[in-house]
Tab-separated table of C-alpha atoms and ligand atoms in Angstrom:
chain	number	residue	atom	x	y	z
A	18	UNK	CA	113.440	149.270	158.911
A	19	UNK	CA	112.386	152.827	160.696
A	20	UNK	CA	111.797	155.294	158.195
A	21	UNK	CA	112.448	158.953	159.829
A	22	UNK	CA	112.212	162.405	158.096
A	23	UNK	CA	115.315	164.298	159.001
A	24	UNK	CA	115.854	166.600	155.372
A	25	UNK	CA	113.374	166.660	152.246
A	26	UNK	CA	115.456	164.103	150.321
A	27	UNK	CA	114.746	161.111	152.288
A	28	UNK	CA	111.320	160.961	150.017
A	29	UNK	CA	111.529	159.598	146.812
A	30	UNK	CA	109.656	161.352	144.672
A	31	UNK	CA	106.884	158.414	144.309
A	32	UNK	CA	107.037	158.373	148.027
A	33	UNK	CA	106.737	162.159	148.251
A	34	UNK	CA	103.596	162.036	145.937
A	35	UNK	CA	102.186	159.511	148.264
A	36	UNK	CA	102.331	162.058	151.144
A	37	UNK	CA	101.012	164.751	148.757
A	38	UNK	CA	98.311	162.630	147.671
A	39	UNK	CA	96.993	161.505	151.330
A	40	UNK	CA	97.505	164.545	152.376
A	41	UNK	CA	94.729	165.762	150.472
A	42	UNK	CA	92.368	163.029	151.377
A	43	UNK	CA	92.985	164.127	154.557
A	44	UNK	CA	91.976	168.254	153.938
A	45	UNK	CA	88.630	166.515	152.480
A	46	UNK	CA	88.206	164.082	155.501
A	47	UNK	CA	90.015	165.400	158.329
A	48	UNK	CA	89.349	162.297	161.077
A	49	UNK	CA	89.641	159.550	158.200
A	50	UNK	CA	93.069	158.246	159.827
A	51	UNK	CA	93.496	157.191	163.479
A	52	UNK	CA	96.637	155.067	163.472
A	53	UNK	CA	97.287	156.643	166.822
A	54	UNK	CA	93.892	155.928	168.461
A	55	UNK	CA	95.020	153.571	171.505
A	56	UNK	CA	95.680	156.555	172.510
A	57	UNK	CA	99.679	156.997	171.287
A	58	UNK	CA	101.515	159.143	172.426
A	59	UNK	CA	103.600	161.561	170.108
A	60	UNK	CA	107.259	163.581	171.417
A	61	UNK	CA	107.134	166.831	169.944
A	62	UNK	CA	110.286	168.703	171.158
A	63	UNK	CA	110.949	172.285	170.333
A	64	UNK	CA	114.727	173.854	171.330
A	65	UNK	CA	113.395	177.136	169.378
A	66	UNK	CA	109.823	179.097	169.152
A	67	UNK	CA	107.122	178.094	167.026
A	68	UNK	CA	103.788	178.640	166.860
A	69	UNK	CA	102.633	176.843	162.982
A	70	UNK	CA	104.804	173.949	164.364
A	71	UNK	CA	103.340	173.590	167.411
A	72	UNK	CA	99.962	173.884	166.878
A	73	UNK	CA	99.936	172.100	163.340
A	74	UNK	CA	101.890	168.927	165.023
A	75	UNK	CA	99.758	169.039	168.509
A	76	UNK	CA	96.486	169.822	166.758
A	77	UNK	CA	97.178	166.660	164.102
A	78	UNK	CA	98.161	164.094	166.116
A	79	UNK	CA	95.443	164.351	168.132
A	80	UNK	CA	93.422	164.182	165.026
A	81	UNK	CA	95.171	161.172	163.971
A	82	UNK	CA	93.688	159.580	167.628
A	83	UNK	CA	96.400	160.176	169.372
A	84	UNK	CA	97.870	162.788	172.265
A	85	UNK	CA	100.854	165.136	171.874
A	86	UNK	CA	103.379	165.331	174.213
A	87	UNK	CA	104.737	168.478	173.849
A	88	UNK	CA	108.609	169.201	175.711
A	89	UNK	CA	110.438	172.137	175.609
A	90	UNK	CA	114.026	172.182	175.962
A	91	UNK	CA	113.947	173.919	179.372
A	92	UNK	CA	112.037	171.509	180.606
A	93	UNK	CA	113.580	168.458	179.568
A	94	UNK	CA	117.523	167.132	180.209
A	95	UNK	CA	118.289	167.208	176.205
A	96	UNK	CA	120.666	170.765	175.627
A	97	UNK	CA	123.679	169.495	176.882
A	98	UNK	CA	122.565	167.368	179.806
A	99	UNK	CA	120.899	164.099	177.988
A	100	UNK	CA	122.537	163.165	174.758
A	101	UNK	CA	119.879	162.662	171.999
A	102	UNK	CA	120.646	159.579	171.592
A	103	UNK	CA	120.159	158.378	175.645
A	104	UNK	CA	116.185	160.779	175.106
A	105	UNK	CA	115.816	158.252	172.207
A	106	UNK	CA	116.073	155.806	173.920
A	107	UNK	CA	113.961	156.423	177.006
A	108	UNK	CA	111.366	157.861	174.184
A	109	UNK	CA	111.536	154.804	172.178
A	110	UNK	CA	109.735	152.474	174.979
A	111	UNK	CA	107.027	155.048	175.499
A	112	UNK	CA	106.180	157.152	172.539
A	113	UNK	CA	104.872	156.276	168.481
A	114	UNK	CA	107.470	159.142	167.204
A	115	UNK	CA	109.546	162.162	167.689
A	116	UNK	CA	109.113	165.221	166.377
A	117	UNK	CA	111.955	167.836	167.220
A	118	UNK	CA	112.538	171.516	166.309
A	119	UNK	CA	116.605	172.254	166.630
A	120	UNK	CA	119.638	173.405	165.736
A	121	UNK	CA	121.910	171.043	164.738
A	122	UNK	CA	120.914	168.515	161.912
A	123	UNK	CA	123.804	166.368	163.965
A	124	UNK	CA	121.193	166.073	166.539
A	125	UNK	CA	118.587	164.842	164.710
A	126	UNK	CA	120.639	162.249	162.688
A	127	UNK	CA	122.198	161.249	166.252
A	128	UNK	CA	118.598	160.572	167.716
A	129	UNK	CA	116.968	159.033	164.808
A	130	UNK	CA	120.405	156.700	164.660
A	131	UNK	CA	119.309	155.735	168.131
A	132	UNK	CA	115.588	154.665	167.703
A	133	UNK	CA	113.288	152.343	166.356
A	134	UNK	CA	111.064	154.737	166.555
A	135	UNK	CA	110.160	157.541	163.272
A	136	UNK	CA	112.303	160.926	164.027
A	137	UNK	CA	110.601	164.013	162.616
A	138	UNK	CA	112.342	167.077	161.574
A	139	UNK	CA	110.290	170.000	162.635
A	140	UNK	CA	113.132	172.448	161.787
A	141	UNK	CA	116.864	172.672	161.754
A	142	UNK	CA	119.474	175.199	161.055
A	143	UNK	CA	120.031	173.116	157.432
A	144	UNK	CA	116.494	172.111	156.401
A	145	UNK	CA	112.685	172.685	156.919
A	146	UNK	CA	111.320	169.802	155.682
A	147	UNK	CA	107.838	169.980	157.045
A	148	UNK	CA	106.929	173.119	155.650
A	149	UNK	CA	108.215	172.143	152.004
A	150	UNK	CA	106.000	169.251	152.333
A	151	UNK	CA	102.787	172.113	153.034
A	152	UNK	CA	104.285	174.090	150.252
A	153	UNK	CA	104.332	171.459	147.622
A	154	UNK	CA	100.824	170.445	148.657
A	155	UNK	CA	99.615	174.650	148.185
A	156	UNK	CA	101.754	174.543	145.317
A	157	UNK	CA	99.976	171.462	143.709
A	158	UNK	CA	96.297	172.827	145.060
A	159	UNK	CA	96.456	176.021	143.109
A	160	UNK	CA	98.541	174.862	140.098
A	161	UNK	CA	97.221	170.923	139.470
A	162	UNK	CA	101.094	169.953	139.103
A	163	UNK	CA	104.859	169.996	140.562
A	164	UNK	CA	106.565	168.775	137.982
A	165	UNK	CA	107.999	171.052	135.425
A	166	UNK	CA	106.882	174.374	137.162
A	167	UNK	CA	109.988	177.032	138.375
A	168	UNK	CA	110.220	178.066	141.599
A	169	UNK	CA	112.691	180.460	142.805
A	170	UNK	CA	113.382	181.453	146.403
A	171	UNK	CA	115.384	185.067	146.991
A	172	UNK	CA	117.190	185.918	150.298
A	173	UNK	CA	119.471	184.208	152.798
A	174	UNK	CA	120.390	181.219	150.734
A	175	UNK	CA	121.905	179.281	153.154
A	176	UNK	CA	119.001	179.449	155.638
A	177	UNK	CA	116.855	175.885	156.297
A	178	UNK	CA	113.760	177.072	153.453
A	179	UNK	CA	116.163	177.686	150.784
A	180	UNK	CA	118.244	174.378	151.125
A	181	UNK	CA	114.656	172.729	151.696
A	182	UNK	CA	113.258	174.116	148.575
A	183	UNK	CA	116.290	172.624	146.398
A	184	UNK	CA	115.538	169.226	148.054
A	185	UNK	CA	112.076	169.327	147.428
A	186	UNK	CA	111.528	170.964	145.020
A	187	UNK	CA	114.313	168.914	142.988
A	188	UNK	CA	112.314	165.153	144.135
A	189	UNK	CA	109.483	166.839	142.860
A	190	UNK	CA	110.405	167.028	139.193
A	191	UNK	CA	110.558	171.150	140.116
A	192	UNK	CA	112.901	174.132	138.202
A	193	UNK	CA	114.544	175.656	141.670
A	194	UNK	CA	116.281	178.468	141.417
A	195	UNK	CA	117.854	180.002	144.321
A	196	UNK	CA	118.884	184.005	144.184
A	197	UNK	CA	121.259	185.090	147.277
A	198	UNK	CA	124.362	186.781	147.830
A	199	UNK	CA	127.688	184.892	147.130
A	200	UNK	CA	127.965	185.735	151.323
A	201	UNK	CA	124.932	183.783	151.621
A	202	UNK	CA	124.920	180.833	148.959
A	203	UNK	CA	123.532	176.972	150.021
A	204	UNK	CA	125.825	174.657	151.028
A	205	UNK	CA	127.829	172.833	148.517
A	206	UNK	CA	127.233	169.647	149.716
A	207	UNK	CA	123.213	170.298	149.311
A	208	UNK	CA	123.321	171.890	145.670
A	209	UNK	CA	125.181	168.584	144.429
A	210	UNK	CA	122.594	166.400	146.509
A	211	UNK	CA	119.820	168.546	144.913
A	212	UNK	CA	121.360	168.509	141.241
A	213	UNK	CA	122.006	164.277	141.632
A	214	UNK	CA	117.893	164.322	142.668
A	215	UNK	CA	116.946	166.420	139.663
A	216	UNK	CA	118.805	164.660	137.278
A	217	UNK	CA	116.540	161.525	138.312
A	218	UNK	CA	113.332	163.338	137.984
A	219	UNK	CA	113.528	165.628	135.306
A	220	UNK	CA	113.999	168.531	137.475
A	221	UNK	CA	117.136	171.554	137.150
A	222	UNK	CA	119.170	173.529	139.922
A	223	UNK	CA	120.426	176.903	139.227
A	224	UNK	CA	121.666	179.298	141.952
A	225	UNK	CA	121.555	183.074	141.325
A	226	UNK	CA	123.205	186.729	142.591
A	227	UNK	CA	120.846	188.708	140.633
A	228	UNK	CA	117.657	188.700	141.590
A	229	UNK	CA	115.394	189.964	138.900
A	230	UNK	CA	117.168	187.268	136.644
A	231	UNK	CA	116.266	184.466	138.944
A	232	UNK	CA	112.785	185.611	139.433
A	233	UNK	CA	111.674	186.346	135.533
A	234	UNK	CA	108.647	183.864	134.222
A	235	UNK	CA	108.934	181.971	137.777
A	236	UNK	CA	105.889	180.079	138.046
A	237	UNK	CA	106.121	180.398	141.981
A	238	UNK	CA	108.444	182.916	144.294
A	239	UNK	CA	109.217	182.055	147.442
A	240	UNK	CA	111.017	184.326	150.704
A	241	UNK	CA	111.968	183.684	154.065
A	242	UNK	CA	112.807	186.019	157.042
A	243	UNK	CA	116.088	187.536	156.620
A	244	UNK	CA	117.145	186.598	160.196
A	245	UNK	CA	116.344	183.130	160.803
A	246	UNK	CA	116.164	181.930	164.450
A	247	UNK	CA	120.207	181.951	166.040
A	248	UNK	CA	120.855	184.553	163.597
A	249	UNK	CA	119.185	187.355	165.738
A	250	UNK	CA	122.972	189.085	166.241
A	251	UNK	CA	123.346	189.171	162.627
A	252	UNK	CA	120.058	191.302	161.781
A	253	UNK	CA	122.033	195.119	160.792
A	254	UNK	CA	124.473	193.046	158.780
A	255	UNK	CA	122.090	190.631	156.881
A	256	UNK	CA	119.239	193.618	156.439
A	257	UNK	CA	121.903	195.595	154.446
A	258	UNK	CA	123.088	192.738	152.477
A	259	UNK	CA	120.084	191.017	151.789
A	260	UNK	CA	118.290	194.528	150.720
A	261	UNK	CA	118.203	193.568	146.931
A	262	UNK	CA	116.202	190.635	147.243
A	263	UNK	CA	113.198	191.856	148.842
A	264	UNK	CA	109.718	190.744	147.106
A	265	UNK	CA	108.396	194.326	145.848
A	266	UNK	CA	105.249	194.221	143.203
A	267	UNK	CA	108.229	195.388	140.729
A	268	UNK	CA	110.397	192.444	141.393
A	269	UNK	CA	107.177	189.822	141.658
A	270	UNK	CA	105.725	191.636	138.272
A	271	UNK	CA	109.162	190.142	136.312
A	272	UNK	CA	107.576	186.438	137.237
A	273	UNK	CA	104.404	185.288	135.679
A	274	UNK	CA	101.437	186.856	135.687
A	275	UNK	CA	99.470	184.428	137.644
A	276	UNK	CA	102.643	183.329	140.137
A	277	UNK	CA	101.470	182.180	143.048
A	278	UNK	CA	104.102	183.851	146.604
A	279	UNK	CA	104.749	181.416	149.058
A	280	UNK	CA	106.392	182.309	152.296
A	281	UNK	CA	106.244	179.949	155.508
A	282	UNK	CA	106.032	182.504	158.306
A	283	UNK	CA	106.224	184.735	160.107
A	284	UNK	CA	107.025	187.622	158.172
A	285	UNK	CA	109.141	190.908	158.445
A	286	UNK	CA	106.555	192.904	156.239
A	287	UNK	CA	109.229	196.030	155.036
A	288	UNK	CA	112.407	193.752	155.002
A	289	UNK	CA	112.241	190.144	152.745
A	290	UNK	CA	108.802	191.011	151.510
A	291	UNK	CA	106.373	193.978	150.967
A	292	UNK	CA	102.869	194.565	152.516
A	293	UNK	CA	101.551	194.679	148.951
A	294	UNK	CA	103.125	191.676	148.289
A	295	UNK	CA	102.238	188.985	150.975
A	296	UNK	CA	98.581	190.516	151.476
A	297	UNK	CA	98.020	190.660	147.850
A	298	UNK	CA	96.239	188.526	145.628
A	299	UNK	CA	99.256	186.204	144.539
A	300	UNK	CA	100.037	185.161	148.101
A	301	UNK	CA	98.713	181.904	149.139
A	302	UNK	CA	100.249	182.145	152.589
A	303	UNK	CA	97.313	181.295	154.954
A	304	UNK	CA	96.843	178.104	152.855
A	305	UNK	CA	100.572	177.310	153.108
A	306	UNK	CA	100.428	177.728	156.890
A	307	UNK	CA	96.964	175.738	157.075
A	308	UNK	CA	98.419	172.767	155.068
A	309	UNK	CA	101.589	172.369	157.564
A	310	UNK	CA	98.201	170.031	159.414
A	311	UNK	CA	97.419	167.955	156.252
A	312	UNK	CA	100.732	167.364	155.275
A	313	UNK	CA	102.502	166.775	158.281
A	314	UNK	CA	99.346	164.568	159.286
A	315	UNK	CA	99.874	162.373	156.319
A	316	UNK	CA	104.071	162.081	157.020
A	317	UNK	CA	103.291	160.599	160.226
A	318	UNK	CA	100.379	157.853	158.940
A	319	UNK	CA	102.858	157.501	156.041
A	320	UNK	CA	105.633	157.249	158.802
A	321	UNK	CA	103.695	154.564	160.784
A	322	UNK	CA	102.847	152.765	157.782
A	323	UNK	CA	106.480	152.140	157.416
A	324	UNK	CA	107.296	150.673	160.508
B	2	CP	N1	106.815	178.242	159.494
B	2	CP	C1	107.045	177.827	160.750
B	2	CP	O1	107.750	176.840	160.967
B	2	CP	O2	106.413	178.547	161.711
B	2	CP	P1	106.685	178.433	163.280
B	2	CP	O3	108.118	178.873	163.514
B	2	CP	O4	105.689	179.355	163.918
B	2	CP	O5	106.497	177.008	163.691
């Protein structure tokens, strides 16, 4: 049966490991893999802007032998005119996998519903699952483990990195703790999912208003932007709510000394985190954003591997 990638919890956690662990061979040997050569041809779709996406996904299938096909939404009959589950079809007879960046997890479930070929979530409004794959694999580089460590995230809550980080971060055995306002809390329906993952592997949930609380002895602390893409009307409102939970050197001195900050880019340097902060010597950011190649590369030979 097709195996697609639509939210962090469709890994188990062996199966996330896997990833992890290929992902690495991978950094070390970066043409070992070519289950693409022929060459394949890869769909990567983008309804929103992206520049780690793109390139990472474009820049790794062709490393994997194959050749991106890269479609933006202008340019293609999806948005309205094409369902996604009609594109999937036409894709399906041409194309190894899809890879889309949207809004609507609806979307995504309706198009991978509608292939036999792997669907890739490169970004919805719910979940990010591609970056928490690159974060786990930082995460693991500079700590030697997943399992056990605490990881909170402060801001919007209910934006795609937060929800992602209690997926993943629950499969993989972690503490997540999310700080937000009550305005701006993850969905319901996610924190149970999270909390029914962690109780398998070992792994706790806990969702904060207060961030200093959330953050103290966090073995990682993690941000996002404040306005996430769509939410571009919302920027005076969320800026004033959201002010508490900015990553200062006070607020990241409360976690452990040697935390590692993680944030998936780009930045508002002055609103969810400080200068000092994400240029500082506990940010591992430019790995993060160099490991969305490795890991990502290693979902889709995983992916194929499935098939
Ligand atoms: N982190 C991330 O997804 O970056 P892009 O929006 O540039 O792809």
């Amino acid at each position: 049966m097709t195996r697609h990638f639509l939210r962090d919890d469709d890994l188990t956690q062996a199966e996330q490991t896997s990833i992890l662990d290929l992902a690495v061979q991978l950094k070390a040997d970066r043409f070992a893999a070519k289950p693409l050569a022929g060459p394949q041809t890869v769909a990567v779709i983008f309804d929103k802007s992206s520049t780690r996406t793109r390139v990472s996904f474009a820049v790794g299938i062709a490393d994997l032998g194959g050749v991106p096909l890269i479609i933006s939404i202008e340019s293609s009959q999806l948005g309205g005119k094409e369902t996604p589950a009609d594109t999937a079809r036409v894709l399906e007879r041409q194309v190894a996998a899809i890879v889309w960046r949207t809004f609507a997890q609806a979307g995504l479930e309706e198009m991978a519903a509608g292939t036999t070929v792997p669907v890739v979530n490169a970004l919805s409004d719910d979940f990010h699952p591609c970056q928490l794959l690159a974060d786990l694999l930082t995460i693991r580089e500079h700590r030697g483990t997943l399992a056990g460590l605490t990881v909170t995230f402060l801001g919007d809550g209910a934006s795609n990195m937060a929800q992602s980080y209690l997926l993943a971060g629950a499969t993989a055995g972690m503490h997540v703790r999310v700080a937000s306002p009550a305005h701006y809390a993850p969905m319901d329906s996610v924190v149970q999912s999270a909390r029914e993952v962690a109780s398998r592997t070992g792994g706790s949930i806990r969702l904060y208003t207060d961030a200093q609380e959330a953050v103290a002895d966090a073995d990682v602390v993690v941000t996002d932007t404040w306005v996430s893409m769509g939410k571009e009307i919302e920027k005076a409102e969320r800026v004033s709510i959201l002010g508490n939970y900015r990553v200062d050197a006070r607020l990241m001195g409360l976690a452990k000394a040697d935390a590692l900050f993680l944030h998936c880019l780009p930045a508002d340097r002055g609103f969810e985190v400080t200068a000092e902060v994400i240029d500082g010597p506990q940010s591992v950011i430019w790995d993060e954003a160099e490991n969305r190649l490795h890991a990502q590369k290693a979902l889709l030979v995983w992916l194929l591997q499935q098939q």
